[in-house]
Short mmCIF file of C-alpha atoms in Angstrom, two decimals:
data_model
loop_
_atom_site.label_atom_id
_atom_site.label_comp_id
_atom_site.label_asym_id
_atom_site.label_seq_id
_atom_site.Cartn_x
_atom_site.Cartn_y
_atom_site.Cartn_z
CA MET A 144 -15.29 3.10 52.43
CA ALA A 145 -11.72 4.26 51.30
CA ASP A 146 -9.83 6.72 53.81
CA PRO A 147 -9.10 9.94 51.40
CA SER A 148 -6.80 11.38 53.22
CA LYS A 149 -4.97 8.23 53.86
CA PRO A 150 -1.42 8.59 52.22
CA ARG A 151 -0.52 5.93 49.38
CA PRO A 152 3.25 5.51 47.85
CA ALA A 153 3.82 6.87 44.54
CA PHE A 154 4.21 2.58 43.37
CA ALA A 155 1.14 0.34 44.08
CA PRO A 156 2.89 -2.23 45.76
CA TRP A 157 3.02 -5.06 43.13
CA ASP A 158 4.88 -2.00 40.77
CA ARG A 159 8.35 -2.99 40.39
CA ARG A 160 9.31 -0.85 38.10
CA GLU A 161 12.85 0.70 38.84
CA LEU A 162 15.74 3.17 37.78
CA PRO A 163 17.98 3.40 35.97
CA GLY A 164 18.04 1.76 32.61
CA ALA A 165 20.73 0.93 30.49
CA PHE A 166 20.37 3.36 27.95
CA GLY A 167 20.65 7.32 28.38
CA VAL A 168 18.56 10.09 26.36
CA GLU A 169 21.40 10.11 23.58
CA GLU A 170 21.77 6.04 23.06
CA SER A 171 17.92 5.66 23.42
CA ALA A 172 17.72 8.17 20.34
CA ARG A 173 20.47 6.52 18.52
CA ARG A 174 19.00 3.56 18.48
CA VAL A 175 15.22 4.75 17.46
CA GLY A 176 16.78 6.82 14.62
CA ASN A 177 18.63 2.94 13.39
CA TYR A 178 15.07 1.53 13.67
CA LYS A 179 13.53 4.34 11.77
CA TRP A 180 16.41 3.87 9.08
CA ILE A 181 15.63 0.31 8.54
CA GLU A 182 11.70 0.27 8.86
CA MET A 183 11.79 2.93 6.20
CA ARG A 184 14.23 0.68 3.99
CA LEU A 185 11.67 -2.31 4.60
CA PHE A 186 8.61 -0.96 4.08
CA GLU A 187 10.05 0.56 0.77
CA ALA A 188 11.79 -2.83 -0.32
CA LEU A 189 8.34 -4.21 0.67
CA GLY A 190 6.03 -1.85 -1.74
CA GLY A 191 8.69 -2.06 -4.52
CA TRP A 192 8.78 -6.15 -4.57
CA VAL A 193 4.61 -6.26 -4.54
CA ALA A 194 4.81 -5.73 -8.35
CA THR A 195 7.83 -8.07 -8.89
CA VAL A 196 5.97 -11.40 -7.42
CA PRO A 197 3.32 -13.42 -9.22
CA GLU A 198 2.02 -15.63 -5.84
CA LEU A 199 -1.02 -13.69 -5.51
CA ASP A 200 -1.00 -14.59 -1.78
CA VAL A 201 2.87 -13.58 -1.11
CA LYS A 202 1.76 -10.08 -3.10
CA LEU A 203 -1.31 -9.39 -0.88
CA ARG A 204 1.04 -10.13 2.52
CA LEU A 205 3.53 -7.46 0.74
CA GLY A 206 1.32 -5.10 0.92
CA THR A 207 -0.14 -5.53 4.49
CA HIS A 208 2.98 -6.10 5.90
CA CYS A 209 4.67 -2.67 3.74
CA TYR A 210 1.79 -0.59 6.07
CA HIS A 211 3.08 -2.25 9.40
CA HIS A 212 6.71 -1.49 8.79
CA ALA A 213 5.91 2.05 7.70
CA TRP A 214 3.49 2.61 10.79
CA HIS A 215 6.29 1.58 12.97
CA ALA A 216 8.77 4.73 10.82
CA GLU A 217 6.08 6.67 11.88
CA LEU A 218 6.42 5.31 15.53
CA TRP A 219 10.07 6.46 15.57
CA HIS A 220 10.08 9.68 13.85
CA LYS A 221 7.59 10.79 16.22
CA ARG A 222 9.79 9.53 18.99
CA LEU A 223 12.72 11.34 17.97
CA PRO A 224 12.11 15.04 18.92
CA GLU A 225 10.81 13.64 22.38
CA LEU A 226 14.12 12.20 22.72
CA ARG A 227 15.77 15.71 22.39
CA GLU A 228 16.29 15.17 18.42
CA MET A 229 14.57 17.78 17.00
CA ASN A 230 15.97 17.67 13.57
CA PRO A 231 14.65 13.90 13.18
CA ASP A 232 16.91 13.10 9.80
CA ARG A 233 19.72 13.68 11.30
CA LEU A 234 19.76 10.38 13.63
CA THR A 235 17.80 8.79 10.56
CA ARG A 236 20.80 6.72 9.84
CA PRO A 237 22.23 3.22 9.42
CA PRO A 238 24.65 2.34 12.29
CA ASN A 239 27.23 1.58 9.99
CA GLU A 240 28.30 0.91 5.75
CA ALA A 241 28.27 -2.73 6.52
CA LEU A 242 24.44 -2.34 7.13
CA VAL A 243 23.97 -0.22 3.98
CA ALA A 244 25.39 -3.33 2.35
CA PHE A 245 22.96 -5.57 3.86
CA VAL A 246 19.85 -3.82 2.54
CA ASP A 247 21.36 -3.28 -0.93
CA ALA A 248 21.65 -7.57 -0.96
CA MET A 249 18.35 -7.92 0.44
CA THR A 250 16.80 -5.69 -1.92
CA GLU A 251 18.83 -7.09 -5.25
CA PRO A 252 16.28 -9.67 -6.17
CA GLU A 253 13.88 -8.71 -8.90
CA ALA A 254 13.07 -11.50 -11.12
CA PRO A 255 9.30 -13.06 -10.65
CA GLU A 256 11.36 -16.27 -10.24
CA LEU A 257 13.22 -14.78 -6.83
CA THR A 258 10.08 -14.96 -4.37
CA ILE A 259 11.80 -17.16 -2.16
CA GLU A 260 14.95 -15.00 -2.14
CA LYS A 261 12.93 -11.84 -1.05
CA LEU A 262 11.17 -13.35 1.54
CA VAL A 263 14.44 -14.87 2.94
CA GLY A 264 15.97 -11.82 3.05
CA VAL A 265 12.70 -10.11 5.07
CA TYR A 266 11.69 -13.02 7.31
CA ARG A 267 14.83 -15.17 8.21
CA VAL A 268 17.17 -12.58 8.17
CA LEU A 269 15.93 -9.24 8.90
CA ILE A 270 12.94 -9.43 11.16
CA PRO A 271 14.32 -12.13 13.16
CA HIS A 272 17.61 -9.35 14.00
CA THR A 273 14.64 -6.49 14.12
CA ILE A 274 13.05 -8.81 16.56
CA ALA A 275 15.95 -9.40 18.46
CA ALA A 276 16.83 -6.06 18.89
CA TYR A 277 13.44 -4.42 19.50
CA THR A 278 13.59 -7.32 22.58
CA TYR A 279 16.77 -6.28 24.06
CA HIS A 280 15.92 -2.47 24.08
CA LEU A 281 12.65 -3.59 25.89
CA ASN A 282 14.35 -5.59 28.18
CA ASN A 283 16.92 -3.31 28.84
CA THR A 284 15.84 0.32 28.82
CA SER A 285 13.92 2.34 31.67
CA THR A 286 10.56 1.17 32.40
CA ILE A 287 10.01 4.40 33.42
CA THR A 288 12.13 7.37 31.91
CA ASP A 289 11.83 5.50 28.60
CA ALA A 290 8.29 4.24 28.75
CA PRO A 291 7.15 5.97 25.85
CA THR A 292 9.73 3.88 23.33
CA ILE A 293 8.63 0.55 25.31
CA ARG A 294 5.10 1.48 24.31
CA SER A 295 5.91 2.11 20.53
CA LEU A 296 8.46 -1.51 20.61
CA ARG A 297 5.79 -3.42 22.18
CA PHE A 298 3.30 -2.72 19.72
CA ALA A 299 6.11 -3.03 16.74
CA LEU A 300 6.92 -6.09 18.35
CA GLN A 301 3.97 -7.29 17.88
CA ASP A 302 3.45 -6.78 14.06
CA GLU A 303 7.28 -8.30 13.87
CA LEU A 304 6.32 -11.44 15.47
CA ASP A 305 2.98 -11.76 13.74
CA ASP A 306 4.37 -10.92 10.34
CA TRP A 307 7.40 -13.01 10.78
CA ARG A 308 4.69 -16.14 11.16
CA ASP A 309 3.35 -14.84 8.07
CA GLY A 310 6.47 -14.45 6.29
CA GLU A 311 7.60 -18.08 7.18
CA MET A 312 4.73 -19.89 6.76
CA LEU A 313 5.14 -18.44 2.91
CA LEU A 314 8.28 -19.64 2.74
CA GLN A 315 7.68 -23.10 3.94
CA SER A 316 4.49 -23.24 1.22
CA LEU A 317 6.93 -22.09 -1.44
CA ILE A 318 9.46 -24.30 -0.79
CA GLU A 319 8.64 -27.84 -2.30
CA THR A 320 12.20 -29.21 -3.77
CA GLU A 321 15.93 -29.80 -2.02
CA ASP A 322 17.22 -27.54 -4.35
CA GLU A 323 14.81 -24.50 -3.16
CA VAL A 324 15.85 -25.61 0.36
CA ASP A 325 19.50 -25.38 -0.72
CA ARG A 326 18.61 -21.82 -2.28
CA ALA A 327 17.02 -20.54 0.43
CA ALA A 328 19.66 -21.39 2.75
CA ALA A 329 22.53 -20.16 0.69
CA HIS A 330 20.98 -16.81 0.36
CA GLN A 331 20.24 -16.74 4.05
CA THR A 332 23.68 -17.71 4.63
CA ARG A 333 25.08 -14.60 2.05
CA LEU A 334 22.66 -12.24 3.86
CA GLU A 335 23.49 -13.31 7.55
CA LYS A 336 27.30 -12.83 6.97
CA LEU A 337 26.59 -9.08 6.06
CA MET A 338 24.37 -8.54 9.14
CA LEU A 339 27.23 -9.64 11.09
CA ALA A 340 29.41 -7.49 9.87
CA ALA A 341 27.06 -4.66 10.69
CA GLY A 342 26.49 -6.36 14.31
CA GLY A 343 22.64 -6.17 14.29
CA ILE A 344 19.93 -3.35 13.21
CA ALA A 345 21.80 -1.01 15.96
CA GLY A 346 24.97 -2.07 15.25
CA PRO A 347 27.77 -3.83 17.54
CA GLY A 348 25.26 -4.08 20.87
CA SER A 349 22.18 -4.19 18.82
CA ILE A 350 21.72 -6.92 21.33
CA GLY A 351 24.02 -6.47 23.84
CA THR A 352 27.08 -7.91 24.67
CA THR A 353 28.45 -10.52 26.21
CA PRO A 354 29.70 -10.33 29.82
CA VAL A 355 33.25 -11.89 30.69
CA ALA A 356 33.41 -14.02 33.02
CA SER A 357 34.95 -11.97 36.06
CA GLU A 358 31.40 -9.12 35.23
CA VAL A 359 29.44 -12.63 35.85
CA THR A 360 30.75 -13.92 39.05
CA ALA A 361 31.08 -10.26 40.01
CA MET B 165 15.75 -4.13 -7.74
CA ARG B 166 15.23 -1.55 -10.37
CA LYS B 167 13.80 1.93 -9.90
CA THR B 168 10.09 2.22 -11.90
CA LEU B 169 9.35 -1.16 -12.94
CA PRO B 170 8.06 -1.63 -17.11
CA VAL B 171 4.51 -2.22 -17.01
CA ASP B 172 5.36 -5.61 -18.88
CA ASP B 173 7.23 -6.80 -16.25
CA LEU B 174 4.69 -6.62 -13.71
CA ALA B 175 4.09 -10.12 -12.58
CA ARG B 176 1.13 -12.60 -12.40
CA ASP B 177 0.24 -16.17 -12.38
CA GLU B 178 -1.09 -17.98 -15.57
CA ARG B 179 -4.55 -17.43 -14.75
CA PHE B 180 -4.58 -13.69 -15.90
CA VAL B 181 -4.55 -12.57 -19.30
CA ARG B 182 -3.53 -9.45 -20.39
CA VAL B 183 -4.80 -7.29 -23.15
CA PRO B 184 -3.96 -4.04 -24.38
CA PHE B 185 -6.15 -0.70 -23.20
CA GLN B 186 -8.01 -0.53 -26.32
CA ALA B 187 -8.86 -3.99 -27.10
CA ARG B 188 -10.67 -4.56 -23.79
CA MET B 189 -12.57 -1.51 -24.24
CA SER B 190 -14.07 -2.90 -27.70
CA ASP B 191 -14.67 -6.76 -25.58
CA PRO B 192 -18.21 -6.68 -25.66
CA ARG B 193 -18.30 -8.60 -22.27
CA GLN B 194 -17.21 -5.41 -20.64
CA ALA B 195 -19.62 -3.58 -18.58
CA GLY B 196 -19.86 -0.11 -20.49
CA SER B 197 -19.05 -1.53 -23.48
CA GLY B 198 -20.96 -2.50 -26.99
CA ALA B 199 -24.54 -3.12 -26.41
CA ASN B 200 -24.18 -2.95 -22.24
CA ARG B 201 -23.13 0.78 -23.02
CA ALA B 202 -25.65 1.68 -25.22
CA ALA B 203 -28.59 0.18 -22.43
CA GLY B 204 -27.77 2.46 -20.18
CA ARG B 205 -27.34 2.52 -16.03
CA LEU B 206 -26.77 -1.30 -14.88
CA THR B 207 -29.53 -2.34 -13.22
CA PRO B 208 -30.60 -6.25 -11.92
CA ASP B 209 -33.53 -6.28 -14.35
CA ARG B 210 -31.46 -6.26 -17.39
CA PRO B 211 -31.12 -9.52 -19.00
CA GLU B 212 -27.32 -9.13 -19.41
CA ALA B 213 -26.78 -7.58 -15.82
CA PRO B 214 -25.24 -10.81 -14.22
CA ASP B 215 -22.44 -10.87 -16.45
CA ALA B 216 -22.18 -7.02 -16.49
CA ALA B 217 -21.78 -6.90 -12.92
CA ARG B 218 -19.14 -10.03 -12.84
CA ALA B 219 -17.26 -8.30 -15.29
CA LEU B 220 -17.34 -5.29 -13.33
CA MET B 221 -16.25 -6.88 -10.84
CA HIS B 222 -13.54 -9.00 -12.47
CA GLY B 223 -12.23 -5.19 -13.78
CA ILE B 224 -12.56 -4.31 -9.88
CA PHE B 225 -10.76 -6.54 -8.92
CA VAL B 226 -7.72 -6.58 -11.52
CA GLY B 227 -7.70 -2.31 -10.61
CA GLU B 228 -7.26 -3.30 -6.93
CA ILE B 229 -3.99 -5.70 -8.10
CA GLN B 230 -2.41 -2.24 -9.87
CA ALA B 231 -3.37 0.02 -7.65
CA LEU B 232 -1.66 -1.98 -4.97
CA GLU B 233 1.68 -2.14 -7.37
CA GLY B 234 1.31 1.60 -7.85
CA ALA B 235 1.40 2.69 -4.45
CA GLY B 236 4.26 0.21 -3.77
CA ARG B 237 6.03 1.48 -6.22
CA THR B 238 5.73 4.75 -5.23
CA CYS B 239 7.09 3.67 -1.67
CA TRP B 240 10.58 2.01 -3.73
CA ASP B 241 10.99 4.52 -6.65
CA PHE B 242 11.68 7.58 -4.88
CA ASP B 243 14.44 8.98 -2.32
CA THR B 244 12.22 10.56 0.41
CA GLY B 245 13.04 14.02 0.28
CA ALA B 246 11.30 17.63 -1.18
CA GLY B 247 13.12 17.67 -4.39
CA ARG B 248 10.65 17.10 -7.74
CA ASP B 249 11.94 13.60 -8.59
CA GLN B 250 11.69 13.09 -4.35
CA ALA B 251 8.82 12.03 -2.35
CA PRO B 252 8.22 13.44 1.13
CA PHE B 253 8.44 10.95 3.95
CA GLU B 254 4.81 11.30 4.83
CA LEU B 255 3.36 10.62 1.42
CA LYS B 256 5.52 7.22 1.16
CA LEU B 257 3.39 6.71 4.88
CA ASP B 258 0.03 7.63 2.99
CA MET B 259 1.27 5.09 -0.22
CA ALA B 260 2.27 2.35 2.38
CA ARG B 261 -1.34 3.08 4.11
CA GLN B 262 -3.27 2.70 0.55
CA CYS B 263 -0.78 -0.62 -0.27
CA TRP B 264 -2.58 -2.29 3.20
CA ASP B 265 -6.10 -0.95 1.84
CA GLU B 266 -5.57 -2.16 -1.80
CA ALA B 267 -4.01 -5.73 -0.21
CA ARG B 268 -7.31 -5.66 1.71
CA HIS B 269 -9.64 -5.04 -1.26
CA CYS B 270 -8.10 -7.61 -3.40
CA GLU B 271 -9.23 -10.01 -1.04
CA ILE B 272 -12.58 -8.71 -0.65
CA SER B 273 -12.89 -8.78 -4.57
CA VAL B 274 -11.49 -12.13 -4.68
CA LYS B 275 -14.15 -13.26 -1.97
CA LEU B 276 -16.93 -11.51 -4.10
CA SER B 277 -16.25 -12.66 -7.16
CA ASP B 278 -16.56 -16.16 -5.81
CA TRP B 279 -19.52 -15.05 -4.17
CA MET B 280 -20.95 -13.33 -7.64
CA GLY B 281 -20.09 -16.94 -9.89
CA THR B 282 -16.61 -15.27 -11.88
CA GLU B 283 -13.12 -16.30 -11.25
CA ILE B 284 -9.69 -14.98 -11.57
CA GLY B 285 -9.08 -14.66 -15.28
CA GLU B 286 -12.58 -15.16 -16.73
CA PHE B 287 -12.32 -11.35 -18.07
CA SER B 288 -9.43 -9.67 -19.49
CA GLU B 289 -6.90 -7.36 -17.78
CA ASN B 290 -5.59 -3.92 -19.26
CA THR B 291 -2.87 -1.96 -17.23
CA PHE B 292 -3.95 1.22 -17.67
CA LEU B 293 -3.88 2.39 -13.69
CA TYR B 294 -0.48 0.68 -13.40
CA GLU B 295 0.99 2.86 -16.50
CA ALA B 296 -0.88 5.49 -14.70
CA ALA B 297 1.58 5.02 -11.61
CA CYS B 298 5.04 4.87 -13.49
CA ASN B 299 4.69 8.67 -14.11
CA PRO B 300 8.05 10.02 -12.85
CA ASP B 301 6.86 13.03 -11.04
CA PRO B 302 5.21 11.70 -8.01
CA VAL B 303 2.39 14.51 -7.90
CA LEU B 304 1.40 13.66 -10.95
CA ARG B 305 1.08 9.82 -10.42
CA LEU B 306 -1.30 10.74 -7.37
CA THR B 307 -3.43 13.28 -9.37
CA GLY B 308 -3.83 10.43 -12.47
CA VAL B 309 -4.05 7.39 -9.73
CA ASN B 310 -5.72 8.71 -6.53
CA ARG B 311 -7.52 11.79 -7.80
CA ALA B 312 -8.42 9.99 -11.95
CA LEU B 313 -8.72 6.14 -11.29
CA GLU B 314 -9.40 6.16 -7.51
CA GLY B 315 -12.41 8.93 -8.08
CA LEU B 316 -13.19 6.47 -10.61
CA ALA B 317 -13.24 3.78 -8.72
CA ILE B 318 -15.52 6.24 -6.04
CA ASP B 319 -18.07 6.30 -8.87
CA VAL B 320 -18.18 2.29 -9.78
CA PHE B 321 -18.28 1.34 -5.87
CA THR B 322 -21.06 3.50 -5.64
CA THR B 323 -22.76 2.06 -8.39
CA MET B 324 -22.08 -1.55 -7.31
CA ARG B 325 -23.38 -0.80 -3.88
CA GLU B 326 -26.52 0.04 -5.50
CA PHE B 327 -27.03 -2.26 -7.64
CA GLY B 328 -26.28 -4.94 -4.00
CA GLN B 329 -29.21 -2.77 -2.92
CA VAL B 330 -31.58 -3.11 -6.01
CA ALA B 331 -30.61 -6.67 -6.40
CA GLY B 332 -31.60 -7.46 -2.43
CA ASP B 333 -27.63 -8.50 -2.22
CA PRO B 334 -26.43 -7.55 1.38
CA VAL B 335 -22.99 -9.07 0.62
CA LEU B 336 -22.13 -7.45 -2.46
CA GLU B 337 -23.66 -3.62 -0.87
CA TYR B 338 -22.25 -4.31 2.39
CA CYS B 339 -18.45 -4.89 1.04
CA GLU B 340 -18.97 -2.65 -2.09
CA ASP B 341 -19.75 0.17 0.89
CA TRP B 342 -16.40 -0.74 2.59
CA MET B 343 -14.49 -0.18 -0.14
CA LEU B 344 -15.90 2.97 -0.70
CA ALA B 345 -15.44 4.42 2.25
CA ASP B 346 -11.38 3.65 1.73
CA GLU B 347 -11.47 5.02 -1.98
CA VAL B 348 -12.68 8.53 -0.46
CA THR B 349 -9.70 8.44 1.74
CA HIS B 350 -7.12 7.58 -0.96
CA VAL B 351 -8.80 10.43 -3.51
CA LYS B 352 -8.81 12.80 -0.53
CA MET B 353 -5.08 11.73 -0.36
CA GLY B 354 -4.34 12.56 -4.01
CA SER B 355 -6.20 15.79 -3.51
CA ASP B 356 -4.26 16.93 -0.31
CA TRP B 357 -0.87 15.89 -1.91
CA LEU B 358 -1.60 18.08 -4.69
CA ARG B 359 -2.63 20.97 -3.18
CA ARG B 360 0.37 21.13 -0.89
CA LEU B 361 2.96 20.23 -3.38
CA THR B 362 2.32 22.77 -5.81
CA ALA B 363 0.97 25.54 -3.65
CA THR B 364 4.11 27.20 -4.86
CA ASP B 365 4.47 25.76 -8.00
CA PRO B 366 1.27 26.37 -10.39
CA GLU B 367 3.16 25.00 -13.60
CA ARG B 368 3.66 21.55 -11.66
CA GLN B 369 -0.29 21.86 -10.56
CA LYS B 370 -1.24 22.65 -14.25
CA GLN B 371 0.85 19.27 -15.87
CA ALA B 372 -0.68 17.58 -13.11
CA LEU B 373 -4.13 18.67 -13.71
CA GLU B 374 -3.71 18.01 -17.58
CA PHE B 375 -2.89 14.18 -16.83
CA GLN B 376 -5.67 13.86 -14.60
CA GLN B 377 -7.93 14.93 -17.37
CA VAL B 378 -6.05 12.78 -19.97
CA VAL B 379 -6.79 10.07 -17.52
CA ASP B 380 -10.18 11.13 -16.82
CA LYS B 381 -10.78 11.38 -20.57
CA LEU B 382 -10.01 7.71 -21.03
CA PHE B 383 -11.96 6.57 -18.66
CA SER B 384 -15.04 7.93 -19.71
CA VAL B 385 -15.07 6.43 -23.21
CA GLY B 386 -18.33 6.05 -24.34
CA GLY B 387 -19.95 7.53 -21.58
CA PHE B 388 -19.45 4.56 -19.43
CA ARG B 389 -19.19 7.06 -16.15
CA GLY B 390 -21.27 10.53 -15.63
CA ASP B 391 -24.08 12.07 -15.06
CA ASP B 392 -26.51 11.22 -17.79
CA GLU B 393 -29.10 7.88 -17.25
CA GLU B 394 -27.46 6.43 -20.17
CA SER B 395 -23.82 6.31 -18.74
CA PRO B 396 -23.36 2.65 -16.82
CA VAL B 397 -22.24 4.47 -13.84
CA ARG B 398 -23.33 6.94 -12.16
CA LEU B 399 -20.78 9.83 -11.12
CA ALA B 400 -21.02 10.16 -7.70
CA ARG B 401 -21.22 13.68 -6.51
CA ARG B 402 -21.43 14.00 -2.96
CA PHE B 403 -18.64 11.08 -1.98
CA ARG B 404 -15.99 13.11 -4.97
CA GLU B 405 -16.85 16.26 -2.71
CA LEU B 406 -16.10 14.31 0.34
CA ALA B 407 -12.85 13.30 -1.59
CA GLY B 408 -11.87 16.92 -1.97
CA PHE B 409 -13.42 17.68 -5.41
CA SER B 410 -14.58 21.24 -6.30
CA VAL B 411 -18.29 21.36 -7.78
CA ASP B 412 -16.62 22.83 -11.03
CA GLU B 413 -14.05 20.09 -11.00
CA ILE B 414 -17.05 17.37 -10.81
CA ASP B 415 -18.82 18.86 -13.55
CA GLU B 416 -15.91 19.11 -15.90
CA ILE B 417 -15.85 15.31 -15.54
CA ALA B 418 -19.44 15.10 -16.03
CA GLU B 419 -18.79 17.89 -19.07
CA VAL B 420 -15.86 15.06 -20.64
CA SER B 421 -17.97 11.74 -20.16
CA ARG B 422 -21.47 13.81 -21.89
CA GLN B 423 -19.03 14.43 -24.51
CA ALA B 424 -17.41 11.12 -24.66
CA LEU B 425 -21.33 9.63 -24.68
CA GLU B 426 -22.18 11.33 -27.80
CA GLU B 427 -18.94 10.77 -29.84
CA ALA B 428 -19.83 7.46 -28.82
CA LYS B 429 -23.58 7.81 -30.22
CA ALA B 430 -22.62 9.63 -33.56
CA ALA B 431 -19.68 6.64 -34.12
CA ARG B 432 -22.45 3.54 -33.30
CA ALA B 433 -24.86 5.94 -36.18
CA ARG B 434 -22.41 6.17 -38.30
CA LEU B 435 -21.39 2.27 -38.59
CA ALA B 436 -25.31 1.72 -38.80
CA ALA B 437 -25.38 3.86 -41.85
CA ARG B 438 -22.07 2.13 -42.90
CA THR B 439 -23.85 -1.35 -42.61
CA ALA B 440 -27.14 -0.56 -43.76
#
């Protein structure tokens, strides 16, 4: 029988969580505000596109994914006050004007024959960049102090990865000619350049920065 | 992408056949119109019941597509905010949730249509639901769509669920019961947002309720939905109460339907007299 008076450490032997993490409260809040802003733009766009795509399977997936991103926006909205930001709207903003330009270009296609462009923008550019930024945050923030953000990141990442696969498979099923391959690639290139200018969904440093050689050896 | 997509630009594949509202309601194949309407409640023992149920199922399916599109457009069409031409963040979250629900309803409807022996395009589509979802005031959109049209969906799903029970079709009964649960949630969203956004603006509330009445009246055409035994679709009073309708509001819809039924009977009598 276990001895109830025997002292045990606060951390179990297999628990290797450590302090500190790469982000302070303000930096985590800034990123979370950026995440909320982009998830809002994404769910709004997916909702708007539902009526513009004639392909029934795509229409229904967009409706489903619309909710996933709205829920992510809600998670980030609720996290902001916990990060000392009592006015969540203040930090609900893009990291820079370049990301606004990216979103404007991504949401530009409307005509029913532009389903490929709509899906490319979301599933070959925005969502991969979102996954990258969320993964960087997950891997670098403190697993102790920023645990609530990590929990939300994991939920969001699960959706993002599932939706990415859904969208990519829809695209592969829609692209049937070499011209369509070119169309998809051209649109992806255009949007990737805009995303490059933005530095990612949380601006420069969205997925960290590459250290210089001296830092690596040190 | 533009704000507010005109109804003519709704994207469909070539299977769908779109007709004006009036033409669809006078299509004798539609449940609740022509001979079907005169025959009263939709029950399995009626000879035309299978075709009427399939037609109703197809109507539900296209209604679900438009409800999905309408909820999606409400996420996109309005900037986030508290202004009259804006939508609060939480309202948009509700509409996104509704998108997911309606997408599932479309999936269920396609499976059920297969099960019941009909297919996409066998019956026509009218776009009135989406038209109601184009109102420039988000409160009027939610009142017209969530309270009037989704309210009608509560009545239709309840009727179809009973039809499945009586017909011994557990698949139909099961699916309708699940969709009914979602519809009660959607109607309640409409009721809650109507009260919340018009709490200090009685004029806006009046406009919204008038818009709902117009929509309710259109879909009560010929007494299609009501308390009367002659109405093919029964007013689902208990579920409407769960969804935020007061007893007075439900009575009002019943009265509108009763009047519509009387008007239809009188019109049929006039037509019969002229033919004779």
